[in-house]
CSV table of C-alpha atoms in Angstrom, one decimal:
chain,number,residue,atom,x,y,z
A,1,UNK,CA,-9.0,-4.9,-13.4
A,2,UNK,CA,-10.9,-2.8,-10.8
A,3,UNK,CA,-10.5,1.0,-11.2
A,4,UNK,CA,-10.6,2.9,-8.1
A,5,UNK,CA,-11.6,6.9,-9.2
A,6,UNK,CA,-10.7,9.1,-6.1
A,7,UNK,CA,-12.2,12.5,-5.7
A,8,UNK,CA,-11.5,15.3,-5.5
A,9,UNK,CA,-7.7,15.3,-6.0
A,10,UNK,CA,-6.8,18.3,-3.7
A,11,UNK,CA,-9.3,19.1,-0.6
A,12,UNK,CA,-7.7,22.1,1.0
A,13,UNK,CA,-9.0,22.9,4.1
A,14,UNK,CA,-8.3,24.2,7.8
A,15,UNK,CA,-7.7,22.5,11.0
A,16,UNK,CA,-10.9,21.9,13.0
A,17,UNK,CA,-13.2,21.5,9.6
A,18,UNK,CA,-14.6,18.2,8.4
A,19,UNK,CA,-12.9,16.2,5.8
A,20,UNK,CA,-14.9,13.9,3.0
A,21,UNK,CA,-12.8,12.4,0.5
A,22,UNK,CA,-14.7,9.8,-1.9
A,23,UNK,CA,-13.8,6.9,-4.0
A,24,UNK,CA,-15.8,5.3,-6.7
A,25,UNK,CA,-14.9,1.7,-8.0
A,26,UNK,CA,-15.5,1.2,-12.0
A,27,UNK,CA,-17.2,-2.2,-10.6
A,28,UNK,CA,-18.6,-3.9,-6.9
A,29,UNK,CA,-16.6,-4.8,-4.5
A,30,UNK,CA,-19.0,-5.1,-1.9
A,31,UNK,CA,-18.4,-4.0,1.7
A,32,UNK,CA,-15.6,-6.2,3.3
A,33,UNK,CA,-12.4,-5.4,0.5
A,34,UNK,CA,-12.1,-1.7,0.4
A,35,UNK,CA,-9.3,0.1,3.0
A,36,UNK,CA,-7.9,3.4,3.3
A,37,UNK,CA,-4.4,4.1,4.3
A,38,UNK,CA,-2.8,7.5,5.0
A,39,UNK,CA,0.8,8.8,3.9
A,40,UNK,CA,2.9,11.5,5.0
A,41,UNK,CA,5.6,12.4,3.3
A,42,UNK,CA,9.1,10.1,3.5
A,43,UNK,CA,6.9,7.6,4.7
A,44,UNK,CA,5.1,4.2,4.7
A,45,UNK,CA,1.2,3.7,4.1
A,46,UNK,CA,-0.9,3.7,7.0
A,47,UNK,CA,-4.0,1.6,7.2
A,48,UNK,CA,-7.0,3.6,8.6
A,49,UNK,CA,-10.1,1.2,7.8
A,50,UNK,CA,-10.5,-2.1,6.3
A,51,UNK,CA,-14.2,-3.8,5.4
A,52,UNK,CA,-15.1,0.1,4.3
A,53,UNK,CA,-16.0,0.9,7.3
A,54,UNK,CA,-13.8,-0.8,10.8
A,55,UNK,CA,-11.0,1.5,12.0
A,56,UNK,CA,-7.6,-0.1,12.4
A,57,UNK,CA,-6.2,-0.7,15.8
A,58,UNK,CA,-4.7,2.5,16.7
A,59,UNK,CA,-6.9,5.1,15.0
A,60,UNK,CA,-8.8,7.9,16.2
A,61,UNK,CA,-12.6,7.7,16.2
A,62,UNK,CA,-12.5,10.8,14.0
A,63,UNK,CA,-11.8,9.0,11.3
A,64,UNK,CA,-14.8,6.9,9.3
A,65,UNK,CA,-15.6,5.0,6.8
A,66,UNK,CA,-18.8,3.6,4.6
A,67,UNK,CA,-20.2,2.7,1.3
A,68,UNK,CA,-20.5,-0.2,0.0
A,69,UNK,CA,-20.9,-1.8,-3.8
A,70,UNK,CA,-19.1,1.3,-6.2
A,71,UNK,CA,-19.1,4.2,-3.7
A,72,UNK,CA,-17.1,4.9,-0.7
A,73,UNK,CA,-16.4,8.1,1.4
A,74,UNK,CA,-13.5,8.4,4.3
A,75,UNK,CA,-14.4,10.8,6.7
A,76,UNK,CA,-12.3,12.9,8.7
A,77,UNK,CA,-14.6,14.8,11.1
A,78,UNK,CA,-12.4,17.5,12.7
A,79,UNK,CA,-8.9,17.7,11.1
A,80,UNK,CA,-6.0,17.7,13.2
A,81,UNK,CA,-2.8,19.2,12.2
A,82,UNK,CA,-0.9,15.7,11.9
A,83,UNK,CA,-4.0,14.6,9.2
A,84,UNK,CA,-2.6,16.8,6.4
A,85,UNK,CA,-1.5,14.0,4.1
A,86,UNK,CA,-2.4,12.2,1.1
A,87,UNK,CA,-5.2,9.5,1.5
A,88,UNK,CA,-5.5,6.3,-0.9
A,89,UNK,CA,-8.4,3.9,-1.2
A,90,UNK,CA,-7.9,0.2,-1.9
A,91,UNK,CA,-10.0,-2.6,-3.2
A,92,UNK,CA,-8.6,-6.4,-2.6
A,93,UNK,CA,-12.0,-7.9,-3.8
A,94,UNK,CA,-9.9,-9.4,-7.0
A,95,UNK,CA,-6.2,-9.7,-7.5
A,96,UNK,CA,-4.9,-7.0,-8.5
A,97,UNK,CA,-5.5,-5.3,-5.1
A,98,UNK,CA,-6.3,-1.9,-7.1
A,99,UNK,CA,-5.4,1.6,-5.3
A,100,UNK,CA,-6.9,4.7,-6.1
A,101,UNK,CA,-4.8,8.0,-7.3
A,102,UNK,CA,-5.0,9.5,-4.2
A,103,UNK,CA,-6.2,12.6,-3.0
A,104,UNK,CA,-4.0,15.1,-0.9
A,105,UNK,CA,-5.8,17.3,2.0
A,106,UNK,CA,-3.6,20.4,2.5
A,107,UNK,CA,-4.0,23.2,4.9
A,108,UNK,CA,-6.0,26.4,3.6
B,1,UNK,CA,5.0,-6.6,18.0
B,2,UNK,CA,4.7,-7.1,14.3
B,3,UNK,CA,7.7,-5.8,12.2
B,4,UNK,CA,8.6,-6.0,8.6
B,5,UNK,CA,12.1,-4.8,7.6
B,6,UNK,CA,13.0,-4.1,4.4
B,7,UNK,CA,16.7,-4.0,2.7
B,8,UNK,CA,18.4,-1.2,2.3
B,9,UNK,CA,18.7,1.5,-0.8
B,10,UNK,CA,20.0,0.5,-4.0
B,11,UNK,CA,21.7,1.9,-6.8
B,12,UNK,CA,22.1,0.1,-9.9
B,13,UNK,CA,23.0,0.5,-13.6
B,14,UNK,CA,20.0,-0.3,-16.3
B,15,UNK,CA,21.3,-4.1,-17.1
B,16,UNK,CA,21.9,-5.1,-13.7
B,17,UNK,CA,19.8,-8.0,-11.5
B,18,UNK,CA,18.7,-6.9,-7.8
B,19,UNK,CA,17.1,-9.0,-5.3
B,20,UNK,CA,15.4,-7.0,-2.2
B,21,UNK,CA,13.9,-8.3,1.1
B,22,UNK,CA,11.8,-8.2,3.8
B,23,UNK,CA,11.4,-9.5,7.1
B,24,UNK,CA,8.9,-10.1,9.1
B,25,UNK,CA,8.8,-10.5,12.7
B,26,UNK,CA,6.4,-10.7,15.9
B,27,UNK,CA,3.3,-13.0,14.3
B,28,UNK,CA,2.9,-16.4,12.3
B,29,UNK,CA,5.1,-15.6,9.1
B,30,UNK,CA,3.4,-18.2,6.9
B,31,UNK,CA,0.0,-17.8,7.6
B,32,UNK,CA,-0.3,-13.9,6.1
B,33,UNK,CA,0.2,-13.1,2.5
B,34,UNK,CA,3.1,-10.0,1.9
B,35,UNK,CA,1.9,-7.6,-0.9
B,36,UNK,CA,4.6,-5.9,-3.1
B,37,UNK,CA,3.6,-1.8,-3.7
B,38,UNK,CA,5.4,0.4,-5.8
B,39,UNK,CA,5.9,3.9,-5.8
B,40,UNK,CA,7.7,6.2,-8.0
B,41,UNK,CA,8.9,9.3,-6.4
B,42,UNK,CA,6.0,11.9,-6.2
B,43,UNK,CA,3.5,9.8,-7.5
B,44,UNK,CA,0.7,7.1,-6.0
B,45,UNK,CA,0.9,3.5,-4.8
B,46,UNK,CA,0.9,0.5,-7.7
B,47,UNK,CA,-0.2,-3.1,-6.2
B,48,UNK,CA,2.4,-5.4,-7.9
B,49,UNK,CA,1.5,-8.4,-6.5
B,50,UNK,CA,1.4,-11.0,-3.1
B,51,UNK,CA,2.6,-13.9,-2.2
B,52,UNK,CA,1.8,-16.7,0.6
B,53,UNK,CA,5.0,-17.6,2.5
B,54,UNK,CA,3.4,-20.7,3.5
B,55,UNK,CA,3.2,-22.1,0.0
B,56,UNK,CA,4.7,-19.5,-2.0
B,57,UNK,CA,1.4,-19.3,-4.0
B,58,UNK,CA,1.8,-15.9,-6.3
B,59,UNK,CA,-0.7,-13.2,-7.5
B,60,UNK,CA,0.8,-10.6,-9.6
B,61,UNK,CA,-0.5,-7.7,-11.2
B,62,UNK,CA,-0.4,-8.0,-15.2
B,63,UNK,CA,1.5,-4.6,-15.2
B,64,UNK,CA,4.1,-6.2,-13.3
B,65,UNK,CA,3.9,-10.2,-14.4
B,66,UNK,CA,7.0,-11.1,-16.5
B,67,UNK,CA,8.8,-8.1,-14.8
B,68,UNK,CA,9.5,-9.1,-11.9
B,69,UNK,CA,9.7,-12.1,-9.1
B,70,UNK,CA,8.1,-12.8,-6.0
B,71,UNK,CA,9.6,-15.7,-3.5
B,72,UNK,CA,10.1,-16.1,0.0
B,73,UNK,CA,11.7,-18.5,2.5
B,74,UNK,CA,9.4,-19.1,5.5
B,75,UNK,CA,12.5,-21.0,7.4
B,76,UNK,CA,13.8,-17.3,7.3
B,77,UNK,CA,10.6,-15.4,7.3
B,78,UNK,CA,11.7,-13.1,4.8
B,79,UNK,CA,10.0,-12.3,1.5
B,80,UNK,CA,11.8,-11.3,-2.1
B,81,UNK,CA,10.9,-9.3,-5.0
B,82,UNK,CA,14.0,-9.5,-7.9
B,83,UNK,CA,14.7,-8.5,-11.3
B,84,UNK,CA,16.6,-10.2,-14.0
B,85,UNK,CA,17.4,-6.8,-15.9
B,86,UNK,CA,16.4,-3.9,-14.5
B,87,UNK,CA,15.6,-0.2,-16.6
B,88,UNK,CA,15.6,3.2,-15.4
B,89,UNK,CA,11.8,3.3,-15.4
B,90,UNK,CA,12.0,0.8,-12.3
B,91,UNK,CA,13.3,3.4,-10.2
B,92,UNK,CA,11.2,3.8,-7.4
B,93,UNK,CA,10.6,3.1,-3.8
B,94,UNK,CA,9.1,-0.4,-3.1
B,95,UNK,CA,7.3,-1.6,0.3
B,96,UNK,CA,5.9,-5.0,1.2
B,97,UNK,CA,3.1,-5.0,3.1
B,98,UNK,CA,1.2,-7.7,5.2
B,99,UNK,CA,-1.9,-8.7,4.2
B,100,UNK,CA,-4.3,-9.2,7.0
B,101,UNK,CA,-7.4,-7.1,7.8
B,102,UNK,CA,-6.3,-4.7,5.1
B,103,UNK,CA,-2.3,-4.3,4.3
B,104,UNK,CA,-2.3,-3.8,8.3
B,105,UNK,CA,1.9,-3.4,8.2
B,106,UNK,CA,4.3,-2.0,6.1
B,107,UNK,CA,7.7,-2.4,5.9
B,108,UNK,CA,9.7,0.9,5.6
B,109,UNK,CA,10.3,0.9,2.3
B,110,UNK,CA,13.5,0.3,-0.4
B,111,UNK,CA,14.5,2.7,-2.7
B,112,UNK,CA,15.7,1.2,-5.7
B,113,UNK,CA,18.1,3.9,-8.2
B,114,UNK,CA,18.9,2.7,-11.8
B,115,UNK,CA,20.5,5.2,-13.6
B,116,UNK,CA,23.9,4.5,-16.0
């Protein structure tokens, strides 16, 4: 099994400041199986990328992804009030379809 | 416009069997896998498994194999996750999720309650 390590687990910061959240995989899983998804509290997932690096339909251009192989990094480039949430990583290269822990940006 | 819509909250006693849906509407039911994600209350997201409506071909996670079952009936569109016997420590909130370019749609969740 695949072992997504997410870091760091709390990124507090203010509105208008740049967001990098990073996720490291214990093995490769290349460039096209690793999403992000967002979640605010009392609700569903949210997917942001997919293929490390495509925003979903829908999404802001301030958000971006890259990496490839092991390492990974979600960029949010000017936060926006309704971005404080928790952000997970995914890998879908091999069943299981792996998450990271998470990591929770909170306003400073 | 693609919808999955989940059953509503449960509350059962540790023992008891539950059977939970979801329903997808708005695109080609049988051609997208649904993913099963847990989530127990304050904590992250667990991968439990897929399944292919079309075929009913099933992935699961080893955490969850023996655990729990995966079906669905495509002449209904609608996807299952049950339990035989379920314990306290399966209390949690559970979403299906479609897999296309990344799980691209979630259902709303189900909260599932076992307590005696």
């Amino acid at each position: 099994e695949i072992v997504l390590t997410q870091s760091p687990g709390t990124l507090s910061l203010s509105p208008g400041e740049r967001a990098t959240l990073s996720c490291r995989a214990s093995q490769s899983v290349g460039s096209s199986y690793l999403a992000w998804y967002q979640q605010k509290p009392g609700q569903a997932p949210r997917l942001l990328i997919y293929g490390a690096s495509s925003r979903a339909t829908g999404i802001p251009d301030r958000f971006s992804g890259s990496g490839s192989g092991t390492d990974f990094t979600l960029t949010i480039s000017r936060l926006e009030p309704e971005d404080f949430a928790v952000y997970y990583c995914q890998q879908s290269v091999t069943s299981p379809g792996t998450f990271g822990q998470g990591t929770k940006v909170e306003i400073k | 416009e693609v919808q999955l819509v989940q059953s509503g909250a449960e509350v059962k006693k540790p023992g008891e069997s539950l059977k939970i849906s979801c329903k997808g509407s708005g695109y080609s039911f049988s051609s997208y896998w649904i993913a099963w994600v847990r989530q127990v209350p304050g904590k992250g997201l667990e991968w439990m498994g897929m399944i292919s409506p079309g075929d009913s071909d099933t992935r699961y996670s080893p955490s969850f194999q023996g655990q729990v079952t995966m079906s669905a009936d495509r002449s209904i569109r609608t996807a299952y996750l049950q339990w035989i016997s379920l314990k306290a420590s399966d209390t949690a909130m559970y979403y299906c999720a479609r897999l296309g370019l990344g799980s691209d749609h979630w259902g709303q969740g189900t909260l599932v309650t076992v307590s005696s």
